[in-house]
XYZ file of C-alpha atoms in Angstrom:
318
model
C -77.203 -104.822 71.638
C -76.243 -101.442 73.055
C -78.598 -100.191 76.169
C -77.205 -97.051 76.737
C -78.072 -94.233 79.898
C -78.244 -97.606 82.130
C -80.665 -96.033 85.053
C -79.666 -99.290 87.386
C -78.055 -98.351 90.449
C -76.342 -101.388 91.655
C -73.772 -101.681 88.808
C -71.391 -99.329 87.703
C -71.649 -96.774 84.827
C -69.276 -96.201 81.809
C -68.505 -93.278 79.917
C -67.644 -93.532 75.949
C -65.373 -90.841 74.698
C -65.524 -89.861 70.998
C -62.821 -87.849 69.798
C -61.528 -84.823 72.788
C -61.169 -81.430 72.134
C -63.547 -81.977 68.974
C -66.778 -82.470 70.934
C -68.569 -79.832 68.908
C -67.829 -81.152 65.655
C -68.490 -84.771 66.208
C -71.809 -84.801 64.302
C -69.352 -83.452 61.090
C -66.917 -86.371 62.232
C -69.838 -88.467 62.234
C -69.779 -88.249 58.391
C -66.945 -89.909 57.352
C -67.678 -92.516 59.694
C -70.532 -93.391 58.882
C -69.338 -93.458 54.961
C -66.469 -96.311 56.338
C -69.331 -98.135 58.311
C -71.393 -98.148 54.985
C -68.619 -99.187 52.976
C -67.641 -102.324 55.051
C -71.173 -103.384 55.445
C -71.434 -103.451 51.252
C -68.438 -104.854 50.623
C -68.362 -107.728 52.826
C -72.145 -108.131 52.293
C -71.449 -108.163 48.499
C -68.694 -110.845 49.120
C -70.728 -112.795 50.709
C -73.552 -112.574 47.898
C -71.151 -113.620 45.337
C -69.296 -116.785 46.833
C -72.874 -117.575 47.471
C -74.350 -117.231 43.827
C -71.222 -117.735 42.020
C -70.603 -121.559 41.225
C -67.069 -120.753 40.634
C -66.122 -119.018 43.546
C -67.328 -123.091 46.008
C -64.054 -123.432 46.771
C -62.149 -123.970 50.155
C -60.386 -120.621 50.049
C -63.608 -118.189 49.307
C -65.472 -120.409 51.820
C -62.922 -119.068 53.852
C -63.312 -115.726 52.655
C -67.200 -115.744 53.303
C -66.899 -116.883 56.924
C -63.949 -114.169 57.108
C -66.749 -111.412 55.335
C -69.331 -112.840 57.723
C -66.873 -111.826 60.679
C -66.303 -108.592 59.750
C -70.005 -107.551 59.339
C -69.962 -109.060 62.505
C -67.353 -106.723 63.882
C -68.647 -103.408 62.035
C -72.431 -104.293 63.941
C -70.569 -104.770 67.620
C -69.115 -101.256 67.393
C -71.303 -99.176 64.956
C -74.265 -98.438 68.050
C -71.906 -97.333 70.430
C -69.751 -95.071 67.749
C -72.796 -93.841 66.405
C -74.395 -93.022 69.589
C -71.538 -90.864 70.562
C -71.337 -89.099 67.554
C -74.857 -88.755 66.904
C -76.621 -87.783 70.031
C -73.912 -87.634 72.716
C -74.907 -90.933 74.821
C -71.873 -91.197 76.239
C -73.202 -93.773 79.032
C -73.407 -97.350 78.999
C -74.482 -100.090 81.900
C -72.048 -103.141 82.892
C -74.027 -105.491 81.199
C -74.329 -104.034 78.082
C -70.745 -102.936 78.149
C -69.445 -106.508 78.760
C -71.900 -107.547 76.236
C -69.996 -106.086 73.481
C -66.361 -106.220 74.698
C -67.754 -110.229 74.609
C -68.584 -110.270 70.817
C -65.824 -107.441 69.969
C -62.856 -109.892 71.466
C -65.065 -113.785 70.088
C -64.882 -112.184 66.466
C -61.489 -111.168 66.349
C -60.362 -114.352 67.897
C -62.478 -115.846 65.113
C -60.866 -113.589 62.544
C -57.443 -114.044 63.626
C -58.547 -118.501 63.344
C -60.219 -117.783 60.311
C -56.820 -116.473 58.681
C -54.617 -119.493 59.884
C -57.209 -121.479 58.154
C -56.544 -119.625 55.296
C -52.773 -119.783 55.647
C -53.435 -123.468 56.077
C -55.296 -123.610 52.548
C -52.844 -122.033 50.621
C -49.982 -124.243 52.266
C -51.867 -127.335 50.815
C -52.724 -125.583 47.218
C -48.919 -125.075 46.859
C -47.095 -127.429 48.792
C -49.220 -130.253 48.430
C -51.808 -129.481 44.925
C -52.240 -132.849 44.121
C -54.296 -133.359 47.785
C -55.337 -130.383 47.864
C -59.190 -131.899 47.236
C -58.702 -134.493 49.621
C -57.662 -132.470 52.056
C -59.753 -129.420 51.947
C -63.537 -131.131 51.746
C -66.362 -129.346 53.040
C -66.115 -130.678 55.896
C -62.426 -129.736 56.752
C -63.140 -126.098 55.898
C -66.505 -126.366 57.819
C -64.921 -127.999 61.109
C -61.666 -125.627 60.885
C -64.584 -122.451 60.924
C -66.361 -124.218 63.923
C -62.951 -124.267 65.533
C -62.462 -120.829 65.042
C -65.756 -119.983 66.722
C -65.628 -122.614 69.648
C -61.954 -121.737 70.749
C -62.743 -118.012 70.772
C -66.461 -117.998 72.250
C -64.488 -120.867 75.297
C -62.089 -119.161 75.978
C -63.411 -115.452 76.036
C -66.705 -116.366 78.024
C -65.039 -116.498 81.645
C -63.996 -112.994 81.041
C -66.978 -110.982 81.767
C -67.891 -112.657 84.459
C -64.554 -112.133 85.988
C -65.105 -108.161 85.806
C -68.448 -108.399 87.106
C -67.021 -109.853 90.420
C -65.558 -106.173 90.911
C -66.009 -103.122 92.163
C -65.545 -99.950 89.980
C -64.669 -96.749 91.282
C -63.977 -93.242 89.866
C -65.274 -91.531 86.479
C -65.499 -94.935 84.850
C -64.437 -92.944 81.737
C -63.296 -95.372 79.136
C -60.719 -94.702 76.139
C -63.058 -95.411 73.335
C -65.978 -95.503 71.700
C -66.824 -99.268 72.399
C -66.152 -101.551 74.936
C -62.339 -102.939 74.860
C -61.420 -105.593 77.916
C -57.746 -103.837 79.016
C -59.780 -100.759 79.166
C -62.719 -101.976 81.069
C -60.058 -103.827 83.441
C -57.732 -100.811 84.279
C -60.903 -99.094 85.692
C -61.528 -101.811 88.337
C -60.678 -101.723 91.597
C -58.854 -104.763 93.588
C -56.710 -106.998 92.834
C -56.802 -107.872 89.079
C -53.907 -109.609 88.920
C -55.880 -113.222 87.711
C -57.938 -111.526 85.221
C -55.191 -109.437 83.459
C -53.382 -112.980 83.970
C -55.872 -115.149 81.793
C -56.392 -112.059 79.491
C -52.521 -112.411 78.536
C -53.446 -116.298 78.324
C -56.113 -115.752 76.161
C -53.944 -113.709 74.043
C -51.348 -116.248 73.674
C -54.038 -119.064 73.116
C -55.267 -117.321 70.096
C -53.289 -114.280 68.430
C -49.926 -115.588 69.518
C -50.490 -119.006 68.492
C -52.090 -117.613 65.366
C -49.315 -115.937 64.209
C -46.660 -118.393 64.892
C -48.765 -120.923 62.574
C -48.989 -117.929 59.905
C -45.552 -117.345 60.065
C -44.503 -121.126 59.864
C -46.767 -121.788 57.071
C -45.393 -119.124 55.122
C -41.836 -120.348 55.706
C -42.847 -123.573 54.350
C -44.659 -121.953 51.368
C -41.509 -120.043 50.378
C -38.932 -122.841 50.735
C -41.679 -124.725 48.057
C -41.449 -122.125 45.789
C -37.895 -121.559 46.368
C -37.531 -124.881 44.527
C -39.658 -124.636 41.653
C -37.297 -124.149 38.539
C -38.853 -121.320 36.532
C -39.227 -117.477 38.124
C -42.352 -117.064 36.403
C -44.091 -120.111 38.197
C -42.385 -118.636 41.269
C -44.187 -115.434 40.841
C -47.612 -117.287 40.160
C -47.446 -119.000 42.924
C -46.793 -116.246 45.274
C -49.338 -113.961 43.728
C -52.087 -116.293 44.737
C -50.855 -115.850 48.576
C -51.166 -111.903 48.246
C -54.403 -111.327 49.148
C -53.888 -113.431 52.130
C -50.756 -111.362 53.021
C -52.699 -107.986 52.918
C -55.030 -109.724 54.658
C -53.092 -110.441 57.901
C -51.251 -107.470 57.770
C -54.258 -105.490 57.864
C -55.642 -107.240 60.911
C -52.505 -107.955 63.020
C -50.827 -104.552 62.708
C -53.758 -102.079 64.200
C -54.672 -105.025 66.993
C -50.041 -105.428 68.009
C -50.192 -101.397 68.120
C -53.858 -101.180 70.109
C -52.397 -103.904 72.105
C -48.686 -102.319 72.892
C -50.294 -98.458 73.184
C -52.353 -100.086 75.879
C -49.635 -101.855 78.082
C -46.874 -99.604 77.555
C -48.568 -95.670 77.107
C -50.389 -95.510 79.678
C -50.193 -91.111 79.578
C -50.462 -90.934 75.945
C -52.518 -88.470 74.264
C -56.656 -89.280 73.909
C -56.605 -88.371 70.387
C -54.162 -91.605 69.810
C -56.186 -94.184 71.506
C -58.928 -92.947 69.270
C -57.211 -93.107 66.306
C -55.364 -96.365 66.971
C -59.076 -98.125 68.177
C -60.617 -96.776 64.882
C -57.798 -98.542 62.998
C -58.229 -101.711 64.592
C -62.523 -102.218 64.483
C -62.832 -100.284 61.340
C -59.624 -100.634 58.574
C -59.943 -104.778 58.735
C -64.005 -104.388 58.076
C -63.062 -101.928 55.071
C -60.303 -103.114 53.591
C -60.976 -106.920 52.992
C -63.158 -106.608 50.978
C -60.755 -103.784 48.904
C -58.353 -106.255 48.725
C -59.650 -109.633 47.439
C -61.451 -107.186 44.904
C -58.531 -105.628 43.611
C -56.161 -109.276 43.844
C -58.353 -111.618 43.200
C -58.681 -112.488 39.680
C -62.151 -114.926 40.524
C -63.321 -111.854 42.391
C -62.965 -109.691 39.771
C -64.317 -112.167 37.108
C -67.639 -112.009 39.318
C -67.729 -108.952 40.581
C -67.679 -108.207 36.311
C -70.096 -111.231 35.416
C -72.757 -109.976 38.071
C -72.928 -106.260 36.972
C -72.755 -107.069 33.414
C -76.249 -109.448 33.983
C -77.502 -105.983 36.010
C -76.651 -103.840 33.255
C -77.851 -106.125 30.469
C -81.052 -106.840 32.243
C -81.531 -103.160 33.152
C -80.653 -102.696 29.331
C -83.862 -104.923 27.940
């Protein structure tokens, strides 16, 4: 997706950055990344293999979890070239094209990510505030049109902004904060007057993350007061253990992408080494730990995750 050392003279040039002051140990750096890259790739592959295979797992909330898997892989393959590259054989450079190429799919997927887990809040308001509809209400085609959503709203709204940067002129080192293509970064190196484009950005952001979380947070309100009222702790606890994966879930995502976000806006002189460690966070920990996390909560994941490498071993075995 990546064309990088862009020889075209008529558009502007950008620079990667790995990690400063470490330049001479960034194929040793390399390593660890590469085992997280490798790691997120398996385990969201493998989710994706079992909700497929497993008969038990077609239901609304791994469907969920499968277009959520199929977004992070989606993630891990936007940003793995360019990290890589750095790493790997210091190609630091990247044309305009390319570089808005990727800052397009590394802001659709997230917006799809963040939709993807108010679906998912939306399931488990319906599976515990209203069980009895729950398989009216979450059909196929529900979970299939609230994905589509996810993909349409994020893809709409995102799409004007490359072609907004492309209408200006870049001047200086064109030396960008990390490894990968990230739209505040790409816009604080233009010159002119970007005061509509950093305008829609912040509209975009409310459109999608804002609204997001204000739907999260509501549903969760609502799931509490439910369980509030159910008579007996132990059905209380139940029924908040089956919204923990979720939880994790959204914390993991929301927490590196508010501190990216803030670091951005508000530390403007802070150190390189934190804008590297705080973009790493937010393209790499959601890929990585998702999967972690519905393996380790989920009871059905576990149950197949056991299931499929027992049928391994006891094929292997004859």
């Amino acid at each position: 997706m990546l064309a990088f050392n862009s020889t075209a003279s008529n558009w502007p040039t950008f620079s990667f950055i790995g990690i400063p002051g470490l330049e001479a140990a960034h194929i040793w750096i390399s390593i660890p990344f590469c085992v997280l890259y490798l790691i997120a790739l398996v385990g969201n592959a493998l989710l994706l293999i079992l909700v497929t295979a497993e008969k038990n797992l077609h239901e609304p909330q791994f469907y969920f979890l499968a277009v959520l898997a199929l977004t992070d892989l989606g993630l891990s393959l936007s940003t793995m070239p360019s990290v890589l590259a750095v790493f790997w054989f210091d190609a630091r450079h990247v044309g305009l094209d390319a570089c808005l190429t990727q800052m397009f799919f590394i802001h659709t997927l997230s917006s799809v990510e963040s939709g993807v887990l108010v679906a998912m809040a939306f399931d488990r308001l319906v599976a515990i505030c209203a069980p009895l509809n729950y398989t009216r209400i979450l059909t196929h085609s529900t979970v299939a049109c609230l994905s589509g959503a996810a993909l349409i709203r994020g893809a709409t709204l995102l799409a004007p902004l490359p072609f907004f940067l492309r209408t200006f002129p870049f001047c200086g080192a064109n030396i960008l904060s990390h490894s990968y293509c990230y739209y505040p970064d790409v816009l604080n190196l233009a010159c002119g007057d970007v005061s509509f484009s950093s305008t829609y950005g912040l509209v975009f952001v409310l459109c999608t993350f804002a609204v997001d979380v204000v739907f999260i947070i509501t549903s969760y309100m609502k799931i509490l007061g439910t369980i509030m009222k159910l008579k007996t702790q132990d059905r209380n606890w139940r029924s908040l253990h089956t919204c923990a994966c979720h939880i994790c879930t959204v914390l993991v995502f929301y927490l590196p992408l508010i501190s990216l976000a803030v670091l951005h806006h508000y530390t403007r002189g802070a150190s390189p080494i934190l804008y590297t460690t705080m973009s790493s966070a937010y393209l790499l920990m959601t890929p990585l730990l998702n999967p972690l996390v519905y393996s380790l909560k989920s009871q059905q994941i576990q149950a197949a995750l056991r299931k499929r490498f027992w049928v391994q071993r006891f094929i292997a075995g004859e």
